[in-house]
């Protein structure tokens, strides 16, 4: 009986497993393989793809642009995850309240989610154009600005790893990712029994105390899943940084995935691109490992 | 294939014999008639030959130009006519420029490929593909199908279809870049004619730049080019008398006074006179948007199809802009490039693909394509068509051909040297000088070293 049940389960999982193996694991292994050979399209016809060990990793580690991209990736993830979770918590709390028009608002909040990142990028490039940005026009007509903000091109105002372009690109990612976070948190909020809040209210707990001691702990599982997914997505994030700035100006918005793409498809160095991708894989794998370990501990399985 | 050719040659000989018989009967206009008969016979022969393999269909990829739907329709119409004449079907597919680079990289590394296509950057892709993949030389067909190649096509454009002595296809698309300016803005500023030299250009740019009370620029006097930053930069160097590499493609020539002069001039315009937008090196910078939105008065060199696009998309600007041959320093060098129709390694239908390219390379079809796009043709007969003298902007484009300087360079590594992205040697050099205040000699020395390294890696 148990064997039959297992067989049924394996059968059900098999199609998805096959897809993951073919479209996920196989390319991943191919890429890892490519990271330890010389795979330079300019030389491949003459020299082939000789094994070079860790030479590609040594080369990228010696390249300042890699470290800039590495730092930018961490900053980008921190900004996006921090802001989107904070905003998501706020918006979810609002949408969880009982008020007229709540349904319409819940639908509207999903709009950025259904806008593909490529389209979002195109829209925001226009919104951020220094000379024609409607944001600049509004701020200047209100007398709040004397000169337009060069959202995507200002390389002069840099504060450590933070810059205007990094803020501009991150804000678009936050805008695009907010609905997903809000929906997840809203579902989490709705699963918290009202009785718990009522009991706390009777005990005289303030709103902040209720949020801190009831909402946050009870949203813990949802939040940990969210943060993990957002961090993994953020480390490998590509579209917006590539489309909006190509990683510029001055590499201020360059992240690892953009650098990997540029190395491979712009400069024909698939070996270096693969090495950078391997580092992305290692980073996301580390985050996932921590998450799985925490989950196993939580369920008492580990 | 050899059997087919043999049969063709046999039939052609028979046709010529027939033509000879005709000549004997018609003494007057003997030579002209003979040529006509030979052509007719050849056509009949081709029909007979292709009937040997009925139902053959080749695949042809074209990049997208103008209105993509119209472009595809135009090719499908020609494919139908070609099939009626030869029996060879042509499956026409279109590639978007946004995916062009990745597509051709994949093709050059053994990915799915058509039998023949509209391609570019022959030197790089031929080198990447080696003898296995990518562009296929069709030297053996050149004499048979295009015996008058050198007479029909501009010499410069033929450089783009030869690599290591082999012939790869027919140049069909020219890209010559005139200067464009706003007639109304120049008149407002009291100029009766466009600038002629770099120094005049600087004066004009200062006079044409308009600022508000806070010093914000409302209109830039000048934009350094109408395409991507690296393409925009090249003509400045050429005009200062420089080149990027030696003619044999083995030695980088970045470290020259001409390079320094070009960088210095642009630096002065951007950072001292502040008459060009500091964004001009960024990917989001769109020169045509600036020009059409009254935010720029002169653009150094723009792709020749700007005129057609302005006529179509901005009719309200009619009469307010004009083309001119670019300003002069030591030369007036105009950026020029070419796309070509060629075959791909791995095709088993080379003969059919070559026939299709031959068909497309007729003067009438090349004229149609050139006029549809408003772009110059590498075909001399197309450019002698009255169309190119009907409007002032067309005359200027033709005048620019005298100053054409090919953007192709004889090193396979050129495409990654000149690509307009951070990390590419030329882009980084210009960016560091313009925006990071790196001293020009330092930026040039670094770039020289990097370009030479790339060329050494790409050396065959």
PDB file of N, CA, C and O in Angstrom, chain A residues 39-46 65 125 129-132 140 146-148 150 153 155 242 244-246 249-251 261-262 264-270, chain B residues 101-102 105 109 121 124 127-130 214 216 220 278-279 282-284 289-290 295 412-413 415-416 419-424 431 436 457-460:
ATOM      1  N   UNK A  39      36.562  29.550 -22.423  1.00  0.00           N
ATOM      2  CA  UNK A  39      35.468  29.587 -23.395  1.00  0.00           C
ATOM      3  C   UNK A  39      35.328  31.014 -23.916  1.00  0.00           C
ATOM      4  O   UNK A  39      34.369  31.715 -23.630  1.00  0.00           O
ATOM      5  N   UNK A  40      36.346  31.413 -24.668  1.00  0.00           N
ATOM      6  CA  UNK A  40      36.382  32.757 -25.248  1.00  0.00           C
ATOM      7  C   UNK A  40      36.059  32.609 -26.734  1.00  0.00           C
ATOM      8  O   UNK A  40      36.803  31.982 -27.475  1.00  0.00           O
ATOM      9  N   UNK A  41      34.925  33.177 -27.149  1.00  0.00           N
ATOM     10  CA  UNK A  41      34.493  32.966 -28.542  1.00  0.00           C
ATOM     11  C   UNK A  41      35.504  33.457 -29.560  1.00  0.00           C
ATOM     12  O   UNK A  41      35.536  32.990 -30.688  1.00  0.00           O
ATOM     13  N   UNK A  42      36.317  34.428 -29.169  1.00  0.00           N
ATOM     14  CA  UNK A  42      37.317  34.936 -30.111  1.00  0.00           C
ATOM     15  C   UNK A  42      38.457  33.942 -30.334  1.00  0.00           C
ATOM     16  O   UNK A  42      39.221  34.057 -31.275  1.00  0.00           O
ATOM     17  N   UNK A  43      38.598  32.987 -29.413  1.00  0.00           N
ATOM     18  CA  UNK A  43      39.705  32.038 -29.539  1.00  0.00           C
ATOM     19  C   UNK A  43      39.239  30.604 -29.721  1.00  0.00           C
ATOM     20  O   UNK A  43      40.054  29.717 -29.972  1.00  0.00           O
ATOM     21  N   UNK A  44      37.937  30.421 -29.578  1.00  0.00           N
ATOM     22  CA  UNK A  44      37.441  29.043 -29.508  1.00  0.00           C
ATOM     23  C   UNK A  44      37.681  28.259 -30.802  1.00  0.00           C
ATOM     24  O   UNK A  44      37.980  27.067 -30.767  1.00  0.00           O
ATOM     25  N   UNK A  45      37.582  28.967 -31.951  1.00  0.00           N
ATOM     26  CA  UNK A  45      37.761  28.259 -33.221  1.00  0.00           C
ATOM     27  C   UNK A  45      39.198  27.765 -33.372  1.00  0.00           C
ATOM     28  O   UNK A  45      39.448  26.752 -34.012  1.00  0.00           O
ATOM     29  N   UNK A  46      40.145  28.485 -32.777  1.00  0.00           N
ATOM     30  CA  UNK A  46      41.561  28.106 -32.913  1.00  0.00           C
ATOM     31  C   UNK A  46      42.043  27.239 -31.755  1.00  0.00           C
ATOM     32  O   UNK A  46      42.810  26.316 -31.938  1.00  0.00           O
ATOM     33  N   UNK A  65      35.740  45.698 -11.406  1.00  0.00           N
ATOM     34  CA  UNK A  65      34.309  45.773 -11.751  1.00  0.00           C
ATOM     35  C   UNK A  65      33.517  44.652 -11.092  1.00  0.00           C
ATOM     36  O   UNK A  65      32.341  44.823 -10.775  1.00  0.00           O
ATOM     37  N   UNK A 125      11.949  54.337 -17.396  1.00  0.00           N
ATOM     38  CA  UNK A 125      13.030  55.076 -18.093  1.00  0.00           C
ATOM     39  C   UNK A 125      12.487  56.436 -18.510  1.00  0.00           C
ATOM     40  O   UNK A 125      13.124  57.470 -18.349  1.00  0.00           O
ATOM     41  N   UNK A 129      13.606  60.248 -17.215  1.00  0.00           N
ATOM     42  CA  UNK A 129      14.444  61.010 -18.156  1.00  0.00           C
ATOM     43  C   UNK A 129      14.666  62.417 -17.620  1.00  0.00           C
ATOM     44  O   UNK A 129      13.703  63.141 -17.339  1.00  0.00           O
ATOM     45  N   UNK A 130      15.931  62.801 -17.523  1.00  0.00           N
ATOM     46  CA  UNK A 130      16.239  64.066 -16.855  1.00  0.00           C
ATOM     47  C   UNK A 130      15.469  65.242 -17.440  1.00  0.00           C
ATOM     48  O   UNK A 130      14.899  66.056 -16.704  1.00  0.00           O
ATOM     49  N   UNK A 131      15.434  65.340 -18.770  1.00  0.00           N
ATOM     50  CA  UNK A 131      14.843  66.525 -19.394  1.00  0.00           C
ATOM     51  C   UNK A 131      13.336  66.474 -19.507  1.00  0.00           C
ATOM     52  O   UNK A 131      12.697  67.508 -19.709  1.00  0.00           O
ATOM     53  N   UNK A 132      12.754  65.303 -19.439  1.00  0.00           N
ATOM     54  CA  UNK A 132      11.309  65.219 -19.656  1.00  0.00           C
ATOM     55  C   UNK A 132      10.579  64.466 -18.564  1.00  0.00           C
ATOM     56  O   UNK A 132       9.424  64.101 -18.719  1.00  0.00           O
ATOM     57  N   UNK A 140       9.648  70.761  -9.943  1.00  0.00           N
ATOM     58  CA  UNK A 140      10.153  72.089 -10.330  1.00  0.00           C
ATOM     59  C   UNK A 140       9.033  73.111 -10.377  1.00  0.00           C
ATOM     60  O   UNK A 140       9.218  74.264  -9.982  1.00  0.00           O
ATOM     61  N   UNK A 146      15.399  73.306  -8.210  1.00  0.00           N
ATOM     62  CA  UNK A 146      15.878  74.305  -9.163  1.00  0.00           C
ATOM     63  C   UNK A 146      16.365  73.634 -10.442  1.00  0.00           C
ATOM     64  O   UNK A 146      16.243  74.184 -11.527  1.00  0.00           O
ATOM     65  N   UNK A 147      16.956  72.481 -10.256  1.00  0.00           N
ATOM     66  CA  UNK A 147      17.492  71.756 -11.406  1.00  0.00           C
ATOM     67  C   UNK A 147      16.892  70.351 -11.429  1.00  0.00           C
ATOM     68  O   UNK A 147      16.609  69.795 -10.362  1.00  0.00           O
ATOM     69  N   UNK A 148      16.686  69.799 -12.622  1.00  0.00           N
ATOM     70  CA  UNK A 148      16.109  68.450 -12.681  1.00  0.00           C
ATOM     71  C   UNK A 148      17.034  67.405 -12.066  1.00  0.00           C
ATOM     72  O   UNK A 148      18.253  67.541 -12.127  1.00  0.00           O
ATOM     73  N   UNK A 150      18.816  64.007 -12.232  1.00  0.00           N
ATOM     74  CA  UNK A 150      19.215  63.067 -13.292  1.00  0.00           C
ATOM     75  C   UNK A 150      19.166  61.667 -12.691  1.00  0.00           C
ATOM     76  O   UNK A 150      20.187  61.098 -12.305  1.00  0.00           O
ATOM     77  N   UNK A 153      21.249  58.917 -14.539  1.00  0.00           N
ATOM     78  CA  UNK A 153      22.551  59.237 -15.137  1.00  0.00           C
ATOM     79  C   UNK A 153      23.469  60.044 -14.234  1.00  0.00           C
ATOM     80  O   UNK A 153      24.595  60.349 -14.625  1.00  0.00           O
ATOM     81  N   UNK A 155      26.120  60.549 -11.894  1.00  0.00           N
ATOM     82  CA  UNK A 155      27.186  59.795 -11.230  1.00  0.00           C
ATOM     83  C   UNK A 155      27.951  60.690 -10.258  1.00  0.00           C
ATOM     84  O   UNK A 155      28.954  60.277  -9.683  1.00  0.00           O
ATOM     85  N   UNK A 242      19.647  45.990 -16.191  1.00  0.00           N
ATOM     86  CA  UNK A 242      20.193  45.924 -17.548  1.00  0.00           C
ATOM     87  C   UNK A 242      19.459  46.884 -18.475  1.00  0.00           C
ATOM     88  O   UNK A 242      20.080  47.651 -19.215  1.00  0.00           O
ATOM     89  N   UNK A 244      17.414  49.487 -17.784  1.00  0.00           N
ATOM     90  CA  UNK A 244      17.353  50.907 -17.433  1.00  0.00           C
ATOM     91  C   UNK A 244      18.702  51.606 -17.493  1.00  0.00           C
ATOM     92  O   UNK A 244      18.781  52.788 -17.828  1.00  0.00           O
ATOM     93  N   UNK A 245      19.775  50.897 -17.163  1.00  0.00           N
ATOM     94  CA  UNK A 245      21.068  51.593 -17.088  1.00  0.00           C
ATOM     95  C   UNK A 245      22.230  50.812 -17.691  1.00  0.00           C
ATOM     96  O   UNK A 245      23.345  51.355 -17.754  1.00  0.00           O
ATOM     97  N   UNK A 246      22.029  49.580 -18.081  1.00  0.00           N
ATOM     98  CA  UNK A 246      23.128  48.704 -18.521  1.00  0.00           C
ATOM     99  C   UNK A 246      24.197  48.609 -17.427  1.00  0.00           C
ATOM    100  O   UNK A 246      25.370  48.396 -17.709  1.00  0.00           O
ATOM    101  N   UNK A 249      25.268  54.557 -14.443  1.00  0.00           N
ATOM    102  CA  UNK A 249      26.487  55.192 -14.940  1.00  0.00           C
ATOM    103  C   UNK A 249      27.662  54.838 -14.034  1.00  0.00           C
ATOM    104  O   UNK A 249      27.474  54.703 -12.820  1.00  0.00           O
ATOM    105  N   UNK A 250      28.812  54.689 -14.670  1.00  0.00           N
ATOM    106  CA  UNK A 250      30.017  54.449 -13.889  1.00  0.00           C
ATOM    107  C   UNK A 250      29.908  53.185 -13.037  1.00  0.00           C
ATOM    108  O   UNK A 250      30.430  53.152 -11.919  1.00  0.00           O
ATOM    109  N   UNK A 251      29.163  52.207 -13.493  1.00  0.00           N
ATOM    110  CA  UNK A 251      28.970  50.939 -12.774  1.00  0.00           C
ATOM    111  C   UNK A 251      28.213  51.097 -11.458  1.00  0.00           C
ATOM    112  O   UNK A 251      28.225  50.197 -10.615  1.00  0.00           O
ATOM    113  N   UNK A 261      26.090  38.626 -17.767  1.00  0.00           N
ATOM    114  CA  UNK A 261      25.525  38.712 -19.121  1.00  0.00           C
ATOM    115  C   UNK A 261      26.471  39.486 -20.051  1.00  0.00           C
ATOM    116  O   UNK A 261      26.729  39.067 -21.181  1.00  0.00           O
ATOM    117  N   UNK A 262      26.961  40.631 -19.548  1.00  0.00           N
ATOM    118  CA  UNK A 262      27.861  41.440 -20.381  1.00  0.00           C
ATOM    119  C   UNK A 262      29.118  40.655 -20.732  1.00  0.00           C
ATOM    120  O   UNK A 262      29.581  40.688 -21.872  1.00  0.00           O
ATOM    121  N   UNK A 264      29.514  37.481 -21.032  1.00  0.00           N
ATOM    122  CA  UNK A 264      29.250  36.407 -21.997  1.00  0.00           C
ATOM    123  C   UNK A 264      28.800  36.954 -23.348  1.00  0.00           C
ATOM    124  O   UNK A 264      29.406  36.661 -24.377  1.00  0.00           O
ATOM    125  N   UNK A 265      27.754  37.743 -23.345  1.00  0.00           N
ATOM    126  CA  UNK A 265      27.113  38.087 -24.624  1.00  0.00           C
ATOM    127  C   UNK A 265      27.640  39.364 -25.266  1.00  0.00           C
ATOM    128  O   UNK A 265      27.467  39.564 -26.451  1.00  0.00           O
ATOM    129  N   UNK A 266      28.252  40.224 -24.482  1.00  0.00           N
ATOM    130  CA  UNK A 266      28.798  41.438 -25.083  1.00  0.00           C
ATOM    131  C   UNK A 266      30.272  41.265 -25.408  1.00  0.00           C
ATOM    132  O   UNK A 266      30.741  41.712 -26.438  1.00  0.00           O
ATOM    133  N   UNK A 267      30.977  40.611 -24.476  1.00  0.00           N
ATOM    134  CA  UNK A 267      32.420  40.473 -24.675  1.00  0.00           C
ATOM    135  C   UNK A 267      32.827  39.044 -25.037  1.00  0.00           C
ATOM    136  O   UNK A 267      34.005  38.729 -25.060  1.00  0.00           O
ATOM    137  N   UNK A 268      31.854  38.185 -25.300  1.00  0.00           N
ATOM    138  CA  UNK A 268      32.076  36.820 -25.780  1.00  0.00           C
ATOM    139  C   UNK A 268      32.885  35.960 -24.812  1.00  0.00           C
ATOM    140  O   UNK A 268      33.433  34.943 -25.202  1.00  0.00           O
ATOM    141  N   UNK A 269      33.019  36.384 -23.561  1.00  0.00           N
ATOM    142  CA  UNK A 269      33.763  35.590 -22.583  1.00  0.00           C
ATOM    143  C   UNK A 269      32.761  34.770 -21.767  1.00  0.00           C
ATOM    144  O   UNK A 269      32.406  35.121 -20.632  1.00  0.00           O
ATOM    145  N   UNK A 270      32.317  33.678 -22.361  1.00  0.00           N
ATOM    146  CA  UNK A 270      31.345  32.823 -21.671  1.00  0.00           C
ATOM    147  C   UNK A 270      31.966  32.161 -20.441  1.00  0.00           C
ATOM    148  O   UNK A 270      31.254  31.808 -19.506  1.00  0.00           O
TER     149      UNK A 270
ATOM    150  N   UNK B 101      22.226  40.475 -31.924  1.00  0.00           N
ATOM    151  CA  UNK B 101      23.570  40.103 -31.480  1.00  0.00           C
ATOM    152  C   UNK B 101      23.584  38.678 -30.915  1.00  0.00           C
ATOM    153  O   UNK B 101      24.437  37.856 -31.288  1.00  0.00           O
ATOM    154  N   UNK B 102      22.639  38.391 -30.013  1.00  0.00           N
ATOM    155  CA  UNK B 102      22.606  37.060 -29.406  1.00  0.00           C
ATOM    156  C   UNK B 102      22.301  35.982 -30.446  1.00  0.00           C
ATOM    157  O   UNK B 102      22.850  34.883 -30.406  1.00  0.00           O
ATOM    158  N   UNK B 105      25.399  35.363 -32.491  1.00  0.00           N
ATOM    159  CA  UNK B 105      26.401  34.677 -31.675  1.00  0.00           C
ATOM    160  C   UNK B 105      26.086  33.181 -31.610  1.00  0.00           C
ATOM    161  O   UNK B 105      26.964  32.338 -31.754  1.00  0.00           O
ATOM    162  N   UNK B 109      28.059  29.838 -33.204  1.00  0.00           N
ATOM    163  CA  UNK B 109      28.545  28.755 -32.354  1.00  0.00           C
ATOM    164  C   UNK B 109      27.744  27.473 -32.569  1.00  0.00           C
ATOM    165  O   UNK B 109      27.687  26.617 -31.690  1.00  0.00           O
ATOM    166  N   UNK B 121      28.747  42.536 -39.339  1.00  0.00           N
ATOM    167  CA  UNK B 121      29.954  42.162 -38.576  1.00  0.00           C
ATOM    168  C   UNK B 121      30.540  40.833 -39.051  1.00  0.00           C
ATOM    169  O   UNK B 121      30.812  39.926 -38.262  1.00  0.00           O
ATOM    170  N   UNK B 124      33.887  39.516 -37.334  1.00  0.00           N
ATOM    171  CA  UNK B 124      33.789  38.905 -36.006  1.00  0.00           C
ATOM    172  C   UNK B 124      33.126  37.540 -36.077  1.00  0.00           C
ATOM    173  O   UNK B 124      33.635  36.556 -35.521  1.00  0.00           O
ATOM    174  N   UNK B 127      35.120  34.849 -37.730  1.00  0.00           N
ATOM    175  CA  UNK B 127      36.220  34.412 -36.873  1.00  0.00           C
ATOM    176  C   UNK B 127      35.718  33.513 -35.740  1.00  0.00           C
ATOM    177  O   UNK B 127      36.333  32.494 -35.421  1.00  0.00           O
ATOM    178  N   UNK B 128      34.589  33.886 -35.143  1.00  0.00           N
ATOM    179  CA  UNK B 128      34.023  33.091 -34.050  1.00  0.00           C
ATOM    180  C   UNK B 128      33.623  31.701 -34.553  1.00  0.00           C
ATOM    181  O   UNK B 128      33.859  30.691 -33.910  1.00  0.00           O
ATOM    182  N   UNK B 129      32.994  31.679 -35.725  1.00  0.00           N
ATOM    183  CA  UNK B 129      32.495  30.406 -36.259  1.00  0.00           C
ATOM    184  C   UNK B 129      33.583  29.506 -36.822  1.00  0.00           C
ATOM    185  O   UNK B 129      33.416  28.291 -36.895  1.00  0.00           O
ATOM    186  N   UNK B 130      34.708  30.108 -37.196  1.00  0.00           N
ATOM    187  CA  UNK B 130      35.780  29.315 -37.792  1.00  0.00           C
ATOM    188  C   UNK B 130      35.288  28.601 -39.052  1.00  0.00           C
ATOM    189  O   UNK B 130      34.484  29.141 -39.810  1.00  0.00           O
ATOM    190  N   UNK B 214      17.712  79.545 -13.902  1.00  0.00           N
ATOM    191  CA  UNK B 214      18.542  78.782 -12.952  1.00  0.00           C
ATOM    192  C   UNK B 214      19.772  78.192 -13.624  1.00  0.00           C
ATOM    193  O   UNK B 214      20.559  77.516 -12.970  1.00  0.00           O
ATOM    194  N   UNK B 216      19.535  75.972 -15.998  1.00  0.00           N
ATOM    195  CA  UNK B 216      19.197  74.668 -16.575  1.00  0.00           C
ATOM    196  C   UNK B 216      19.057  74.790 -18.086  1.00  0.00           C
ATOM    197  O   UNK B 216      18.473  75.764 -18.572  1.00  0.00           O
ATOM    198  N   UNK B 220      19.901  72.146 -26.015  1.00  0.00           N
ATOM    199  CA  UNK B 220      21.335  71.947 -26.181  1.00  0.00           C
ATOM    200  C   UNK B 220      21.749  72.438 -27.566  1.00  0.00           C
ATOM    201  O   UNK B 220      21.037  72.209 -28.550  1.00  0.00           O
ATOM    202  N   UNK B 278      25.437  65.886 -20.599  1.00  0.00           N
ATOM    203  CA  UNK B 278      26.352  64.903 -20.011  1.00  0.00           C
ATOM    204  C   UNK B 278      25.841  63.479 -20.132  1.00  0.00           C
ATOM    205  O   UNK B 278      26.591  62.529 -19.923  1.00  0.00           O
ATOM    206  N   UNK B 279      24.571  63.325 -20.488  1.00  0.00           N
ATOM    207  CA  UNK B 279      23.983  61.976 -20.622  1.00  0.00           C
ATOM    208  C   UNK B 279      24.348  61.279 -21.921  1.00  0.00           C
ATOM    209  O   UNK B 279      23.961  60.133 -22.126  1.00  0.00           O
ATOM    210  N   UNK B 282      25.164  57.638 -21.962  1.00  0.00           N
ATOM    211  CA  UNK B 282      24.334  56.674 -21.228  1.00  0.00           C
ATOM    212  C   UNK B 282      23.393  55.933 -22.179  1.00  0.00           C
ATOM    213  O   UNK B 282      22.946  56.490 -23.178  1.00  0.00           O
ATOM    214  N   UNK B 283      23.058  54.686 -21.836  1.00  0.00           N
ATOM    215  CA  UNK B 283      22.197  53.910 -22.751  1.00  0.00           C
ATOM    216  C   UNK B 283      20.797  54.477 -22.899  1.00  0.00           C
ATOM    217  O   UNK B 283      20.155  54.263 -23.927  1.00  0.00           O
ATOM    218  N   UNK B 284      20.325  55.200 -21.896  1.00  0.00           N
ATOM    219  CA  UNK B 284      18.959  55.726 -21.998  1.00  0.00           C
ATOM    220  C   UNK B 284      18.890  57.002 -22.840  1.00  0.00           C
ATOM    221  O   UNK B 284      17.811  57.526 -23.094  1.00  0.00           O
ATOM    222  N   UNK B 289      14.903  61.820 -29.905  1.00  0.00           N
ATOM    223  CA  UNK B 289      13.874  62.407 -29.037  1.00  0.00           C
ATOM    224  C   UNK B 289      14.225  63.854 -28.697  1.00  0.00           C
ATOM    225  O   UNK B 289      13.381  64.731 -28.690  1.00  0.00           O
ATOM    226  N   UNK B 290      15.496  64.085 -28.414  1.00  0.00           N
ATOM    227  CA  UNK B 290      15.939  65.452 -28.105  1.00  0.00           C
ATOM    228  C   UNK B 290      15.701  66.361 -29.311  1.00  0.00           C
ATOM    229  O   UNK B 290      15.172  67.459 -29.193  1.00  0.00           O
ATOM    230  N   UNK B 295      14.847  70.070 -28.339  1.00  0.00           N
ATOM    231  CA  UNK B 295      15.827  70.175 -27.261  1.00  0.00           C
ATOM    232  C   UNK B 295      17.263  70.049 -27.757  1.00  0.00           C
ATOM    233  O   UNK B 295      18.194  69.888 -26.968  1.00  0.00           O
ATOM    234  N   UNK B 412      38.951  40.760 -35.985  1.00  0.00           N
ATOM    235  CA  UNK B 412      37.739  40.088 -35.498  1.00  0.00           C
ATOM    236  C   UNK B 412      37.311  40.595 -34.133  1.00  0.00           C
ATOM    237  O   UNK B 412      36.152  40.502 -33.758  1.00  0.00           O
ATOM    238  N   UNK B 413      38.265  41.133 -33.372  1.00  0.00           N
ATOM    239  CA  UNK B 413      37.948  41.593 -32.014  1.00  0.00           C
ATOM    240  C   UNK B 413      37.255  42.954 -32.011  1.00  0.00           C
ATOM    241  O   UNK B 413      36.844  43.432 -30.952  1.00  0.00           O
ATOM    242  N   UNK B 415      34.390  44.051 -32.773  1.00  0.00           N
ATOM    243  CA  UNK B 415      33.026  44.174 -32.233  1.00  0.00           C
ATOM    244  C   UNK B 415      33.025  44.253 -30.711  1.00  0.00           C
ATOM    245  O   UNK B 415      32.171  44.890 -30.120  1.00  0.00           O
ATOM    246  N   UNK B 416      33.994  43.609 -30.049  1.00  0.00           N
ATOM    247  CA  UNK B 416      33.980  43.740 -28.591  1.00  0.00           C
ATOM    248  C   UNK B 416      34.837  44.900 -28.103  1.00  0.00           C
ATOM    249  O   UNK B 416      34.772  45.277 -26.955  1.00  0.00           O
ATOM    250  N   UNK B 419      32.010  47.889 -28.734  1.00  0.00           N
ATOM    251  CA  UNK B 419      30.633  47.768 -28.253  1.00  0.00           C
ATOM    252  C   UNK B 419      30.335  48.886 -27.238  1.00  0.00           C
ATOM    253  O   UNK B 419      31.198  49.278 -26.453  1.00  0.00           O
ATOM    254  N   UNK B 420      29.114  49.403 -27.302  1.00  0.00           N
ATOM    255  CA  UNK B 420      28.801  50.597 -26.496  1.00  0.00           C
ATOM    256  C   UNK B 420      28.280  50.209 -25.117  1.00  0.00           C
ATOM    257  O   UNK B 420      27.140  50.499 -24.765  1.00  0.00           O
ATOM    258  N   UNK B 421      29.129  49.539 -24.367  1.00  0.00           N
ATOM    259  CA  UNK B 421      28.736  49.187 -23.001  1.00  0.00           C
ATOM    260  C   UNK B 421      29.918  49.365 -22.072  1.00  0.00           C
ATOM    261  O   UNK B 421      31.071  49.183 -22.494  1.00  0.00           O
ATOM    262  N   UNK B 422      29.641  49.689 -20.807  1.00  0.00           N
ATOM    263  CA  UNK B 422      30.736  49.775 -19.848  1.00  0.00           C
ATOM    264  C   UNK B 422      31.532  48.478 -19.861  1.00  0.00           C
ATOM    265  O   UNK B 422      30.961  47.391 -19.961  1.00  0.00           O
ATOM    266  N   UNK B 423      32.849  48.621 -19.774  1.00  0.00           N
ATOM    267  CA  UNK B 423      33.693  47.432 -19.824  1.00  0.00           C
ATOM    268  C   UNK B 423      34.397  47.306 -21.160  1.00  0.00           C
ATOM    269  O   UNK B 423      35.414  46.628 -21.262  1.00  0.00           O
ATOM    270  N   UNK B 424      33.867  47.972 -22.191  1.00  0.00           N
ATOM    271  CA  UNK B 424      34.527  47.948 -23.504  1.00  0.00           C
ATOM    272  C   UNK B 424      35.600  49.043 -23.517  1.00  0.00           C
ATOM    273  O   UNK B 424      35.378  50.134 -22.989  1.00  0.00           O
ATOM    274  N   UNK B 431      34.286  57.525 -21.545  1.00  0.00           N
ATOM    275  CA  UNK B 431      33.509  57.805 -20.331  1.00  0.00           C
ATOM    276  C   UNK B 431      34.399  58.372 -19.222  1.00  0.00           C
ATOM    277  O   UNK B 431      34.036  59.335 -18.542  1.00  0.00           O
ATOM    278  N   UNK B 436      34.687  61.237 -15.532  1.00  0.00           N
ATOM    279  CA  UNK B 436      35.469  60.987 -14.310  1.00  0.00           C
ATOM    280  C   UNK B 436      36.734  61.834 -14.242  1.00  0.00           C
ATOM    281  O   UNK B 436      37.559  61.636 -13.343  1.00  0.00           O
ATOM    282  N   UNK B 457      44.306  38.692 -28.896  1.00  0.00           N
ATOM    283  CA  UNK B 457      43.479  37.506 -28.621  1.00  0.00           C
ATOM    284  C   UNK B 457      42.685  37.098 -29.861  1.00  0.00           C
ATOM    285  O   UNK B 457      42.483  35.924 -30.127  1.00  0.00           O
ATOM    286  N   UNK B 458      42.217  38.113 -30.576  1.00  0.00           N
ATOM    287  CA  UNK B 458      41.365  37.827 -31.739  1.00  0.00           C
ATOM    288  C   UNK B 458      42.149  37.509 -32.995  1.00  0.00           C
ATOM    289  O   UNK B 458      41.570  37.135 -34.014  1.00  0.00           O
ATOM    290  N   UNK B 459      43.483  37.664 -32.931  1.00  0.00           N
ATOM    291  CA  UNK B 459      44.289  37.476 -34.146  1.00  0.00           C
ATOM    292  C   UNK B 459      44.152  36.062 -34.677  1.00  0.00           C
ATOM    293  O   UNK B 459      44.154  35.108 -33.914  1.00  0.00           O
ATOM    294  N   UNK B 460      44.022  35.972 -35.985  1.00  0.00           N
ATOM    295  CA  UNK B 460      43.837  34.645 -36.599  1.00  0.00           C
ATOM    296  C   UNK B 460      45.171  33.972 -36.801  1.00  0.00           C
ATOM    297  O   UNK B 460      46.176  34.599 -36.967  1.00  0.00           O
TER     298      UNK B 460
END
